C-alpha cells in the first residue's frame, strides 16, 4: 500500500459551490452571532432569574417532549400508511401527501386559527365537546401540545416515510417467508431498520416544537406557567425589556443547538450501509 | 402427490410466465435459464409474494393457491422457505437471533427459539458466529446462515434463489459443499434457481430449463445433455451463458 | 486591459441585492410631481403605526396621495412596543405613531425622533364580548371571576398597561386565561367566541363591527391612552415625513369619526 495518503477523489467538491455556500452559511449563522454579540452577558443571570424565564423554559421543555411523543405515536403509523400508498390512485396519493406537508408552509398564526376553528369551544369538534362536557381546549397546556404537534408532525411523517421506503425490500421478503405477518414484520424488522429515521424525525419535531410561537399563542394563548412558552416569553419581553428578550433568545438557541447537535450525521442519512 | 406441483401463470409488464414446475418429494431440482427467463418471478409466485393470474400451487398435497377456486394462503403461512440471492440477514439482529426469528413466528418462546438456534448453528459448524452481527460475517458465511435460518422452520419446500451468485468465484466450491450437506440433512423438497451449471451438478437431482417464461425441458442433467431440446439448453449446460 | 470584478464581490453584491429584494418591496421613487401643489414632495416613506390605527391611516393616506401625486406611503402596523423595539434596533422608518406616550418615549430616549411627538388622538378601553354576550359579562368584576374565560393584553404592551390601570382603579384582581401579545389577538379570541370577554380599545370594538359587542365601564375614562406621532431622524425623506405628520394632525376629525377621542 502507498504510504502517501490521497484524498478520496470523489470527496472533492466543485469550487463553484464554495462562495454561495459560504454566503448561505453566513446568512444562517450571522443573526445568531449578532444575537450572541449583543447578549447582555454581564447580567444574563439576573435577567433569567426572574419568575418568567425558568417556568417558561420548563413549560417549553415539557410540552415539546409531550408533543414529540404525540408526533411519534401518531406520525409513525401515518408514515407507514403513506409508505404503503403506492397502490393508491396518483392524484389521491399526491393530495394526501400535500395535505400532510401543508402545516409546514402554513403561517403558524393561520395554523393556530385553523386549530381554533376545529378545537375551539365553538369549533367543529371542540364545540360538541364543550357542549357535552364543558371542557375547553384553548388556554390549556394541552392546547400548547396540540399546536406543537400540529407543526411538528410533518417533519416526523416525512422523515419516517423516507426511512421506511429506504428499508430494503429483501428484508420484508425474508421476514414474510420466515412466517412473519404484517404486524410482526413491521415491529421486528421494518421499524427497527427505520429507527434512525424515526429518531431524526423526532428530533426535528422536538426542535420545531421548542421554537413554536405563532400557532401556540393563537390557539393556546399566553398564561405564565400554563401556556406561556419560552418563545412567547421572549416575544413579550421584547416589548418591555429588549435585553431580557435577547437573554431568553440565547437560552432558546442553546437548547435548540444542543438538541440538533445530538442529531448524528447518520440519523439524517437514514440506514445506508 | 408429494413435493411441489405448480402451474404458474403470471402476466406482468408485458412478460408472461406460463410454466408447470414439479419438484418430486425429497428431491432438489435446479431451475435454470438466462437472465429474464422468469426464474425469480417463478420463485416469487410459488412463495406467494406475487399473485397468480392463473394456475395453482400445491405443496405436499396442500393447495396453497388456486386461481380457479380463489383459494390463497398468504406467504407467511405457506410451508415454504426462501433463501434470497443476497442472504438478507436482518442487520439489526445477531446471527443467532436471525435464526431464531422464524422459530419465534412459529410460536416458540424466546428462550426455546434461542436454544434451538444455537443448536442448529452448531450442527452447521457456524457456532462461533452466533453472537455476531451480519455486518461482521463473510458473504459465504451469511449464505450458510441464511439457509440455516430458512431450514430451521422445517419447511416442506425450500426455494433457493441464486444463493451463490453474490459469492466470489474461488469460494463457491467450498460453499457448494456446505450447502449440499445442509440440504442433505433437510427432509423436504428444494427448488434451486441458478444459471450456473456447476451449482446444478453439485446440488441438484434434476434440472428444469425455462426460457421466455416457458419450460423448455426437464430431466436429469445427463438426459438433457444427451438430448437438448433447444440450443439454449445446451448452451446453459455448457456453462456458456451470461 | 479591463479589470474584472472579482467573482466573490460580484456574487456577494448579487446576494445583497437579492436579500434586499426579499426584505421589502421598495416603493418606486417617482421624480415627476408635475401638478402637485407642493412640488417638493415626492418619493415614499414608511410609517410604523400602532395596530389600532390600521383602519383610519390607510384612508388618510389615500387622500394624501391623491393630493400629492407621486408620493407613496407604506404602512407597517403592529404592536407599538414591538415596532418601537425594531426602530430602536435600527429599522429604517420615517414616521412612528404609537399607542402610548410611554412607548414613544423609548424611541425619544434613543434620540431617534425628529422634533417633539404630537398627540393626534386618544383612546380608551372597553370590554369586548362575543355577539349576544354568551358569558353574561356585566362589567370589569367578571375579569376576576375564574369561572369566566377572559383575555387581556400582556402588561408589556400599551393595552395591557391600560388594563392593569383600570383593574387597579376598580379594585379587581384579574384572573385572565391569557395575556395576549397585542390587541388584535385579544379581539381574535373574542370574535371566535373562545373567550367570554376581552379588554380592548373602543376603536377596536367599533372596527370589529358586528363581530363583537362593546360594554363600556366607568374606570375607562381614568385610563385614557394617547396616540403620539413623530417623524424620525433616520428618515431619507424628511419633507414627506413632516408633511404626512402635519396632514394627520389636520385631519384629526377623521380619527374621531373612527371612534378615537379628541387629543385634549
XYZ file of C-alpha atoms in Angstrom:
779
model
C 0.000 0.000 0.000
C 1.132 3.502 -0.747
C 2.358 5.477 2.217
C 1.145 8.707 0.687
C -2.485 9.327 1.610
C -4.553 10.915 -1.073
C -7.929 12.439 -0.568
C -10.800 10.474 -1.968
C -11.189 11.983 -5.465
C -14.959 11.647 -5.178
C -14.970 13.664 -1.957
C -13.726 16.752 -3.786
C -16.425 19.343 -4.334
C -16.765 21.763 -7.226
C -15.257 25.154 -6.383
C -18.280 26.968 -7.756
C -20.365 25.983 -4.730
C -17.951 27.499 -2.224
C -18.987 31.152 -2.495
C -22.777 30.761 -2.480
C -22.372 28.061 0.157
C -20.387 30.432 2.348
C -22.994 33.169 1.870
C -25.749 30.742 2.835
C -23.844 29.753 5.941
C -23.265 33.394 6.901
C -26.924 34.181 6.367
C -27.836 31.320 8.688
C -25.213 31.948 11.327
C -24.807 35.716 11.150
C -28.020 36.581 13.005
C -27.155 34.071 15.708
C -23.686 35.566 16.091
C -25.230 39.035 16.305
C -27.601 37.775 18.970
C -24.707 36.384 20.985
C -22.653 39.548 20.455
C -25.461 41.752 21.735
C -26.402 39.464 24.610
C -26.148 41.197 27.987
C -23.685 38.648 29.341
C -22.837 40.676 32.442
C -26.325 40.463 33.917
C -27.599 37.463 31.990
C -28.120 35.666 35.289
C -30.284 38.449 36.721
C -32.355 38.667 33.558
C -33.027 34.936 33.556
C -33.561 34.662 37.302
C -36.936 36.454 37.241
C -40.103 34.465 37.684
C -40.745 34.407 33.917
C -37.914 32.539 32.264
C -37.497 29.387 34.308
C -41.207 28.433 34.347
C -41.360 29.213 30.615
C -38.291 27.060 29.954
C -39.729 24.199 31.992
C -43.058 24.509 30.189
C -41.322 24.597 26.809
C -39.245 21.507 27.513
C -42.217 19.615 28.964
C -44.663 20.460 26.186
C -42.069 19.883 23.470
C -41.305 16.447 24.917
C -45.010 15.635 25.125
C -45.706 16.841 21.586
C -42.718 14.890 20.282
C -44.208 11.815 21.925
C -47.551 12.524 20.246
C -45.778 13.063 16.919
C -44.099 9.653 17.193
C -47.220 7.821 18.362
C -49.408 9.309 15.623
C -46.862 10.129 12.935
C -45.182 6.745 12.619
C -48.472 4.983 11.815
C -49.331 7.702 9.283
C -45.895 7.336 7.714
C -46.474 3.589 7.473
C -49.758 4.178 5.644
C -48.137 6.681 3.273
C -45.155 4.448 2.588
C -47.563 1.731 1.543
C -49.662 4.066 -0.592
C -48.021 3.252 -3.913
C -51.101 1.348 -4.974
C -53.394 4.329 -4.449
C -54.574 6.414 -7.396
C -51.903 9.003 -8.190
C -53.997 12.139 -7.562
C -55.214 10.826 -4.208
C -51.687 9.942 -3.129
C -50.376 13.365 -4.123
C -53.264 15.123 -2.415
C -52.783 13.233 0.846
C -49.064 13.907 0.830
C -49.638 17.601 0.075
C -52.094 17.841 2.974
C -49.592 16.228 5.324
C -46.967 18.806 4.373
C -49.305 21.810 4.451
C -48.642 22.725 8.113
C -45.028 23.287 7.053
C -45.979 26.059 4.644
C -48.932 27.497 6.557
C -48.081 30.648 8.510
C -48.149 29.422 12.123
C -50.722 32.023 13.150
C -53.044 30.747 10.433
C -52.424 27.252 11.757
C -53.443 28.496 15.202
C -56.665 29.971 13.842
C -57.376 26.731 11.987
C -56.906 24.834 15.247
C -59.319 27.222 16.970
C -61.877 26.624 14.237
C -61.558 22.881 14.774
C -60.953 22.533 18.505
C -62.119 25.864 19.928
C -65.228 25.843 22.055
C -67.356 26.734 19.028
C -65.178 24.670 16.674
C -66.142 21.717 14.531
C -65.041 19.200 17.157
C -64.400 21.465 20.126
C -67.968 22.787 20.006
C -69.702 19.454 20.634
C -67.023 18.607 23.203
C -67.672 21.858 25.073
C -71.444 21.414 24.872
C -71.259 17.868 26.193
C -68.596 18.147 28.862
C -67.814 21.819 29.438
C -64.195 21.086 28.582
C -62.460 23.719 26.501
C -59.102 23.004 24.931
C -57.783 26.540 24.219
C -55.929 28.306 27.054
C -54.734 24.948 28.410
C -51.337 23.277 28.415
C -52.917 20.545 26.301
C -53.581 23.190 23.653
C -49.865 24.028 23.597
C -49.079 20.361 22.988
C -51.714 20.171 20.247
C -50.310 23.253 18.491
C -46.758 21.939 18.698
C -47.814 18.508 17.469
C -49.609 20.158 14.544
C -46.482 21.963 13.399
C -44.074 19.132 14.232
C -45.910 16.195 12.669
C -44.936 16.921 9.050
C -41.249 16.719 9.953
C -41.727 13.374 11.620
C -44.008 11.888 8.972
C -41.746 12.911 6.085
C -38.631 11.663 7.856
C -40.115 8.341 8.862
C -41.759 7.745 5.499
C -38.411 8.278 3.791
C -36.726 5.913 6.236
C -39.411 3.236 5.760
C -39.069 3.471 1.995
C -35.323 3.174 2.410
C -35.634 -0.226 4.115
C -34.588 -2.827 1.556
C -37.479 -4.918 0.266
C -35.474 -8.116 0.685
C -35.751 -7.784 4.483
C -39.531 -7.658 4.196
C -39.411 -10.705 1.905
C -37.164 -12.521 4.386
C -39.444 -11.711 7.321
C -42.572 -12.784 5.439
C -41.133 -16.071 4.241
C -39.950 -16.713 7.805
C -43.574 -16.644 8.885
C -43.986 -13.024 9.957
C -47.370 -11.409 9.291
C -47.661 -7.670 8.635
C -47.552 -6.701 12.330
C -44.555 -8.845 13.288
C -42.751 -7.777 10.135
C -43.340 -4.117 10.998
C -42.466 -4.325 14.682
C -39.491 -6.652 14.484
C -37.936 -5.750 11.136
C -39.131 -2.639 9.312
C -39.408 -0.344 12.333
C -36.035 -1.259 13.873
C -34.381 -0.750 10.495
C -36.112 2.625 10.127
C -35.309 3.639 13.721
C -32.629 6.170 12.739
C -35.203 7.942 10.585
C -37.717 7.920 13.414
C -35.109 9.384 15.760
C -34.145 12.080 13.249
C -37.793 12.963 12.645
C -38.445 13.097 16.392
C -35.513 15.433 16.987
C -36.656 17.753 14.214
C -40.207 17.718 15.574
C -38.862 18.499 19.056
C -36.764 21.377 17.758
C -39.727 22.760 15.842
C -41.912 22.456 18.958
C -39.382 24.256 21.152
C -39.369 27.223 18.774
C -43.124 27.270 18.127
C -44.732 30.653 18.690
C -47.488 31.710 16.296
C -49.779 28.690 16.421
C -49.338 28.384 20.184
C -50.130 31.987 21.084
C -53.105 31.991 18.728
C -54.585 28.676 19.788
C -53.445 28.326 23.394
C -52.879 31.916 24.495
C -50.194 33.089 26.877
C -50.556 32.499 30.582
C -47.436 32.117 32.733
C -46.848 28.507 33.864
C -49.790 27.247 31.786
C -49.358 28.268 28.166
C -46.565 30.831 28.132
C -43.682 29.002 26.494
C -40.197 30.397 26.097
C -40.692 31.888 22.601
C -43.823 33.703 23.823
C -41.961 34.977 26.860
C -39.193 36.205 24.560
C -41.679 37.986 22.306
C -43.438 39.687 25.216
C -40.139 40.648 26.822
C -39.158 42.339 23.580
C -41.870 44.918 24.259
C -40.671 45.992 27.649
C -37.092 44.837 28.049
C -35.218 44.011 24.840
C -32.205 42.856 26.852
C -34.313 40.256 28.612
C -35.684 39.190 25.226
C -32.157 38.673 23.934
C -31.244 36.750 27.081
C -34.257 34.448 26.616
C -33.399 34.033 22.963
C -29.907 32.935 23.925
C -31.414 30.265 26.179
C -33.675 29.119 23.333
C -30.719 28.997 20.989
C -28.647 26.951 23.400
C -31.489 24.437 23.798
C -32.050 24.219 20.044
C -28.369 23.801 19.249
C -27.951 21.185 21.972
C -30.825 19.182 20.519
C -29.625 19.442 16.939
C -26.009 18.634 17.734
C -27.269 15.396 19.263
C -28.555 14.522 15.764
C -25.779 12.382 14.432
C -24.971 12.536 10.746
C -26.118 9.043 10.016
C -29.527 9.733 11.511
C -30.063 12.271 8.794
C -28.905 9.877 6.114
C -31.131 7.000 7.088
C -29.936 3.432 7.033
C -27.231 3.457 4.391
C -24.847 0.544 4.671
C -48.702 -36.183 -4.878
C -45.785 -35.026 -2.729
C -43.272 -32.273 -3.349
C -44.124 -29.216 -5.401
C -46.604 -29.143 -8.225
C -47.038 -25.618 -9.512
C -48.887 -24.420 -12.578
C -47.880 -20.793 -12.817
C -49.373 -18.109 -14.995
C -48.227 -14.592 -14.224
C -48.539 -11.601 -16.538
C -46.531 -8.565 -15.625
C -45.403 -5.581 -17.683
C -45.687 -7.496 -20.941
C -43.815 -10.533 -19.618
C -45.737 -13.755 -19.361
C -44.672 -16.674 -17.174
C -46.589 -19.763 -18.133
C -44.880 -22.806 -16.679
C -45.576 -26.004 -14.789
C -42.857 -26.700 -12.285
C -42.672 -30.026 -10.483
C -40.274 -30.980 -7.703
C -40.649 -34.616 -6.570
C -40.657 -35.233 -2.814
C -37.265 -35.017 -1.134
C -35.550 -34.054 -4.351
C -33.570 -30.983 -5.388
C -34.490 -29.542 -8.766
C -32.374 -26.864 -10.402
C -34.355 -24.191 -12.214
C -32.113 -22.869 -14.948
C -32.461 -20.159 -17.546
C -30.930 -16.975 -18.830
C -31.397 -13.589 -17.168
C -35.017 -12.595 -17.673
C -36.193 -16.146 -18.343
C -38.665 -15.843 -15.431
C -36.789 -17.703 -12.678
C -37.230 -15.081 -9.966
C -40.832 -14.479 -11.000
C -41.466 -18.200 -10.554
C -39.913 -18.184 -7.077
C -41.965 -15.146 -6.011
C -45.157 -16.708 -7.367
C -44.609 -20.031 -5.597
C -43.787 -18.270 -2.333
C -46.982 -16.215 -2.606
C -45.158 -12.887 -2.949
C -46.630 -12.351 -6.411
C -50.279 -13.204 -7.105
C -51.009 -15.748 -9.823
C -53.089 -14.731 -12.805
C -53.839 -18.350 -13.429
C -52.956 -21.833 -12.210
C -52.272 -23.272 -8.784
C -49.551 -24.047 -6.284
C -49.646 -27.363 -4.417
C -47.035 -28.486 -1.882
C -47.192 -31.997 -0.420
C -50.820 -32.199 -1.460
C -51.827 -28.954 0.215
C -53.351 -26.395 -2.157
C -51.672 -23.060 -1.316
C -53.120 -21.080 -4.181
C -55.733 -21.919 -6.770
C -56.993 -19.194 -9.075
C -59.997 -21.248 -10.181
C -61.336 -21.708 -6.637
C -59.988 -18.387 -5.316
C -58.035 -20.071 -2.534
C -54.926 -18.144 -1.444
C -52.726 -18.953 1.551
C -50.743 -15.786 2.472
C -46.976 -16.132 2.102
C -46.259 -16.093 5.852
C -48.454 -19.146 6.319
C -47.048 -21.244 3.455
C -44.792 -24.192 4.391
C -42.200 -22.732 2.056
C -38.806 -21.292 2.901
C -36.963 -18.809 0.699
C -33.247 -18.071 0.559
C -32.654 -14.907 -1.430
C -29.749 -14.082 -3.666
C -28.315 -11.600 -1.168
C -28.685 -13.541 2.016
C -30.808 -10.739 3.551
C -29.857 -11.420 7.154
C -31.530 -8.775 9.349
C -28.711 -6.303 10.072
C -30.106 -5.262 13.462
C -30.145 -8.824 14.840
C -27.303 -11.166 15.738
C -26.778 -14.300 13.669
C -28.442 -16.393 16.380
C -31.399 -14.013 16.585
C -31.735 -14.202 12.809
C -32.037 -17.969 13.040
C -34.405 -17.711 15.998
C -36.658 -15.247 14.115
C -38.536 -17.875 12.140
C -38.825 -20.105 15.210
C -40.419 -17.292 17.192
C -43.044 -16.786 14.472
C -43.873 -20.472 14.865
C -44.898 -19.659 18.414
C -41.850 -20.866 20.302
C -40.757 -18.998 23.385
C -37.800 -16.667 23.209
C -35.547 -18.984 25.202
C -36.593 -22.133 23.334
C -36.043 -20.416 19.992
C -32.641 -19.140 21.075
C -31.520 -22.589 22.304
C -32.704 -24.208 19.090
C -30.915 -21.552 17.014
C -27.645 -22.243 18.803
C -28.067 -25.976 18.296
C -28.745 -25.551 14.559
C -25.766 -23.213 14.120
C -23.561 -25.696 15.936
C -24.787 -28.532 13.702
C -23.907 -26.430 10.656
C -20.460 -25.656 12.070
C -21.323 -21.987 12.481
C -21.496 -21.814 16.291
C -18.788 -19.183 16.610
C -20.842 -16.742 14.524
C -23.858 -16.871 16.822
C -23.332 -13.571 18.596
C -22.003 -11.616 15.633
C -23.871 -9.061 13.624
C -24.386 -9.867 9.934
C -22.049 -6.999 9.059
C -19.244 -8.975 10.746
C -19.593 -12.211 8.768
C -18.384 -13.030 5.248
C -20.677 -13.403 2.246
C -20.249 -17.178 2.242
C -20.970 -17.430 5.949
C -24.031 -15.214 5.512
C -25.323 -17.511 2.756
C -24.960 -20.535 5.032
C -26.608 -18.735 7.955
C -29.474 -17.726 5.674
C -30.005 -21.370 4.737
C -29.867 -22.443 8.400
C -32.388 -19.694 9.192
C -34.745 -20.908 6.483
C -34.404 -24.632 7.206
C -34.853 -24.059 10.953
C -38.586 -23.773 10.377
C -38.652 -27.223 8.728
C -40.468 -26.043 5.609
C -41.750 -28.716 3.255
C -40.282 -26.853 0.290
C -37.302 -24.514 0.150
C -36.691 -22.081 -2.687
C -33.069 -21.042 -3.184
C -32.738 -18.037 -5.493
C -29.154 -17.921 -6.810
C -27.644 -18.423 -3.335
C -24.114 -18.438 -4.773
C -24.374 -15.624 -7.301
C -23.058 -12.948 -4.950
C -20.134 -15.080 -3.716
C -16.554 -14.758 -5.016
C -15.873 -17.479 -7.618
C -12.971 -19.054 -5.700
C -15.119 -19.505 -2.601
C -18.028 -21.134 -4.394
C -16.846 -24.784 -4.437
C -16.465 -24.886 -0.649
C -19.791 -23.157 -0.178
C -21.465 -25.596 -2.574
C -20.207 -28.458 -0.407
C -21.560 -26.793 2.701
C -24.952 -26.166 1.134
C -25.084 -29.748 -0.132
C -24.511 -31.015 3.382
C -27.231 -28.749 4.733
C -29.706 -29.796 2.035
C -28.910 -33.459 2.565
C -29.984 -33.202 6.175
C -33.187 -31.492 5.061
C -36.318 -33.638 4.804
C -38.292 -31.549 2.311
C -38.018 -30.679 -1.360
C -35.939 -27.900 -2.869
C -36.030 -25.728 -5.952
C -32.638 -24.203 -6.691
C -32.595 -21.256 -9.073
C -29.284 -20.867 -10.857
C -27.742 -20.009 -14.181
C -24.504 -21.799 -13.299
C -24.441 -25.467 -14.320
C -21.852 -26.237 -11.636
C -24.466 -25.453 -8.980
C -26.841 -27.886 -10.665
C -24.150 -30.533 -10.955
C -23.229 -30.284 -7.306
C -26.629 -29.865 -5.718
C -29.491 -30.981 -7.943
C -31.059 -34.307 -8.791
C -32.854 -32.895 -11.796
C -32.816 -29.807 -13.967
C -35.651 -27.816 -15.476
C -34.786 -25.205 -18.078
C -37.087 -22.289 -18.757
C -36.823 -19.550 -21.340
C -39.066 -16.549 -22.011
C -41.428 -17.724 -19.313
C -41.911 -21.242 -20.652
C -40.475 -24.639 -19.728
C -38.162 -25.946 -22.416
C -37.120 -29.254 -20.893
C -36.969 -31.163 -17.594
C -34.973 -34.227 -16.634
C -31.673 -35.421 -15.271
C -28.591 -33.437 -16.204
C -27.325 -36.400 -18.207
C -30.524 -36.825 -20.192
C -30.667 -33.101 -21.001
C -27.052 -33.167 -22.114
C -27.719 -36.214 -24.245
C -30.743 -34.714 -25.978
C -31.098 -30.969 -25.505
C -34.485 -29.764 -26.684
C -33.157 -26.383 -27.797
C -29.802 -24.700 -28.421
C -30.244 -22.605 -25.281
C -30.388 -25.785 -23.187
C -27.004 -26.989 -24.392
C -25.512 -23.533 -24.040
C -26.724 -23.334 -20.417
C -25.436 -26.793 -19.615
C -22.067 -25.944 -21.176
C -21.883 -23.008 -18.809
C -21.612 -20.703 -21.807
C -24.235 -18.107 -20.998
C -24.148 -14.771 -19.186
C -6.659 45.960 -20.041
C -10.025 45.671 -18.367
C -10.273 44.891 -14.692
C -12.741 42.232 -13.849
C -14.816 42.396 -10.783
C -13.675 39.509 -8.603
C -16.222 36.728 -8.655
C -16.657 36.837 -4.906
C -17.556 40.521 -4.888
C -19.971 40.049 -7.764
C -21.776 37.184 -6.115
C -21.856 38.994 -2.788
C -23.343 42.060 -4.439
C -25.953 39.941 -6.186
C -26.782 38.191 -2.968
C -27.127 41.502 -1.160
C -29.493 42.728 -3.849
C -31.486 39.537 -3.650
C -31.720 39.860 0.118
C -32.835 43.467 -0.137
C -35.486 42.298 -2.551
C -36.596 39.651 -0.081
C -36.779 42.118 2.761
C -39.143 44.626 1.298
C -40.513 45.982 -1.907
C -39.075 49.428 -2.048
C -41.692 51.925 -3.255
C -40.610 53.204 -6.636
C -39.351 56.749 -6.345
C -41.102 58.973 -8.810
C -39.448 62.226 -9.753
C -42.287 63.889 -11.638
C -44.700 65.663 -9.280
C -45.846 67.924 -12.167
C -49.166 69.259 -10.951
C -48.576 68.846 -7.235
C -49.463 71.803 -5.044
C -46.152 71.431 -3.178
C -43.747 70.405 -5.881
C -41.004 69.459 -3.422
C -42.932 66.376 -2.241
C -42.207 63.050 -3.895
C -40.933 59.578 -3.252
C -42.055 57.329 -0.480
C -41.987 56.892 3.278
C -42.557 54.023 5.641
C -44.832 54.608 8.598
C -44.774 52.303 11.621
C -48.116 52.632 13.349
C -49.986 51.043 16.237
C -52.263 48.251 15.089
C -55.365 50.169 16.193
C -54.681 52.785 13.520
C -54.880 50.286 10.691
C -58.397 51.290 9.649
C -58.073 55.046 9.629
C -54.462 55.579 8.457
C -54.811 53.875 5.050
C -57.894 56.026 4.328
C -55.970 59.183 5.223
C -53.028 58.014 3.120
C -55.253 57.516 0.104
C -56.483 61.086 0.192
C -52.960 62.333 0.955
C -51.548 60.555 -2.056
C -54.317 61.973 -4.184
C -53.360 65.481 -3.110
C -49.679 64.738 -3.633
C -49.307 62.589 -6.721
C -46.049 60.723 -6.917
C -45.853 60.026 -3.216
C -46.145 56.609 -1.645
C -46.895 55.876 1.982
C -46.192 52.351 3.125
C -47.583 51.204 6.470
C -46.271 48.709 8.898
C -48.919 48.073 11.537
C -48.155 46.157 14.701
C -47.985 46.238 18.466
C -46.500 49.643 19.384
C -43.888 48.113 21.650
C -42.710 45.686 19.004
C -42.497 48.482 16.453
C -40.606 50.671 18.912
C -38.180 47.834 19.607
C -37.462 47.401 15.917
C -36.979 51.171 15.448
C -34.571 51.269 18.385
C -32.765 48.272 16.923
C -32.127 50.233 13.727
C -35.053 49.628 11.388
C -35.287 52.344 8.739
C -38.611 54.036 9.363
C -39.746 57.575 8.538
C -42.668 58.109 10.907
C -43.778 56.389 14.096
C -47.281 56.541 15.541
C -47.544 54.777 18.905
C -50.476 53.789 21.073
C -48.913 55.215 24.211
C -46.637 58.061 25.199
C -44.552 55.613 27.216
C -43.791 53.561 24.134
C -42.973 56.707 22.183
C -40.625 57.683 24.981
C -38.410 54.640 24.360
C -37.852 55.972 20.843
C -37.332 59.515 22.156
C -34.862 58.262 24.754
C -32.848 56.720 21.948
C -32.815 60.218 20.345
C -34.458 58.891 17.219
C -37.395 61.303 16.914
C -37.093 64.440 14.788
C -38.944 67.016 16.864
C -41.383 66.501 19.713
C -44.115 63.906 19.248
C -47.634 65.296 18.832
C -50.701 63.578 20.272
C -53.200 63.062 17.448
C -55.870 61.096 19.282
C -56.748 59.293 22.462
C -58.384 56.011 23.065
C -59.889 54.205 25.992
C -60.633 50.639 26.898
C -63.904 48.859 26.515
C -64.988 45.309 27.277
C -65.487 43.323 24.106
C -67.796 40.284 24.218
C -68.962 37.902 21.500
C -72.307 38.787 19.883
C -75.142 38.010 22.293
C -72.766 38.101 25.261
C -72.873 34.330 25.886
C -70.749 34.664 29.051
C -73.218 37.175 30.520
C -70.468 39.677 31.212
C -71.677 42.789 33.014
C -68.548 44.668 33.952
C -64.920 44.655 34.976
C -65.673 42.457 38.003
C -66.192 39.490 35.679
C -62.456 39.598 34.890
C -61.818 38.482 38.451
C -64.144 35.507 38.089
C -62.057 32.397 37.443
C -65.087 30.602 36.026
C -65.236 33.013 33.076
C -62.855 32.753 30.165
C -61.371 36.218 29.816
C -58.325 37.548 27.971
C -56.387 40.800 28.254
C -53.250 42.275 26.717
C -49.917 41.464 28.307
C -48.648 44.157 30.683
C -45.715 44.775 28.377
C -47.919 46.330 25.679
C -49.919 49.580 25.995
C -53.368 47.993 26.067
C -52.154 45.706 28.856
C -50.696 48.601 30.815
C -54.026 50.394 30.497
C -55.827 47.239 31.580
C -53.675 46.987 34.711
C -54.542 50.602 35.452
C -58.319 50.084 35.211
C -58.187 46.889 37.263
C -56.341 48.798 40.000
C -58.898 51.584 39.855
C -61.799 49.126 40.002
C -60.054 47.087 42.719
C -60.459 43.923 40.656
C -57.832 41.163 40.869
C -57.952 39.888 37.278
C -57.751 36.150 36.580
C -57.286 36.120 32.827
C -56.850 32.903 30.878
C -54.313 34.542 28.657
C -52.096 37.610 28.431
C -52.140 38.242 24.696
C -49.238 39.872 22.868
C -51.403 42.521 21.195
C -54.913 43.864 20.972
C -55.572 42.026 17.705
C -55.128 38.619 19.290
C -57.410 39.617 22.171
C -60.007 40.520 19.575
C -59.414 37.261 17.668
C -60.215 35.237 20.790
C -63.396 37.211 21.475
C -64.555 37.197 17.845
C -64.057 33.460 17.719
C -66.103 33.076 20.917
C -63.159 31.360 22.571
C -63.264 33.937 25.338
C -66.285 35.331 27.160
C -64.703 38.770 27.243
C -61.590 40.710 26.378
C -60.331 44.169 27.161
C -59.635 46.197 24.020
C -59.888 49.784 22.800
C -63.167 51.461 21.935
C -61.904 51.856 18.370
C -61.280 48.111 18.094
C -64.844 47.373 19.115
C -66.025 49.912 16.556
C -63.805 48.483 13.794
C -64.872 44.915 14.507
C -68.443 45.858 13.565
C -70.969 43.164 14.358
C -68.355 40.558 15.307
C -68.178 41.823 18.900
C -70.248 43.889 21.256
C -68.813 46.608 23.463
C -69.541 47.097 27.144
C -68.301 50.458 28.497
C -67.234 50.779 32.113
C -66.664 53.915 34.234
C -62.978 53.335 35.069
C -62.059 53.531 31.368
C -62.187 57.323 31.494
C -59.401 57.290 34.086
C -57.024 55.278 31.909
C -57.087 57.051 28.604
C -54.166 56.280 26.323
C -52.714 58.873 23.975
C -51.501 58.335 20.390
C -48.357 60.363 19.749
C -46.882 60.650 16.261
C -43.391 61.830 15.315
C -41.168 61.913 12.248
C -37.944 60.032 12.806
C -34.371 61.207 12.405
C -33.352 58.330 10.192
C -35.856 59.361 7.507
C -34.499 59.605 3.996
C -37.458 61.756 3.011
C -37.882 64.203 5.880
C -40.041 66.559 3.812
C -42.618 63.894 3.077
C -42.460 62.556 6.641
C -43.158 66.008 8.037
C -45.940 66.596 5.541
C -47.634 63.334 6.493
C -47.472 64.137 10.226
C -48.955 67.565 9.573
C -51.663 66.043 7.375
C -52.699 63.604 10.093
C -52.856 66.419 12.635
C -55.006 68.472 10.297
C -57.411 65.567 9.801
C -57.944 64.779 13.450
C -61.687 64.742 12.739
C -61.278 61.603 10.641
C -59.730 59.897 13.650
C -62.676 60.934 15.790
C -65.024 59.542 13.179
C -63.278 56.207 13.634
C -64.075 56.261 17.352
C -60.951 57.888 18.759
C -61.258 60.595 21.376
C -60.001 64.090 20.685
C -56.337 64.724 21.635
C -57.347 67.015 24.539
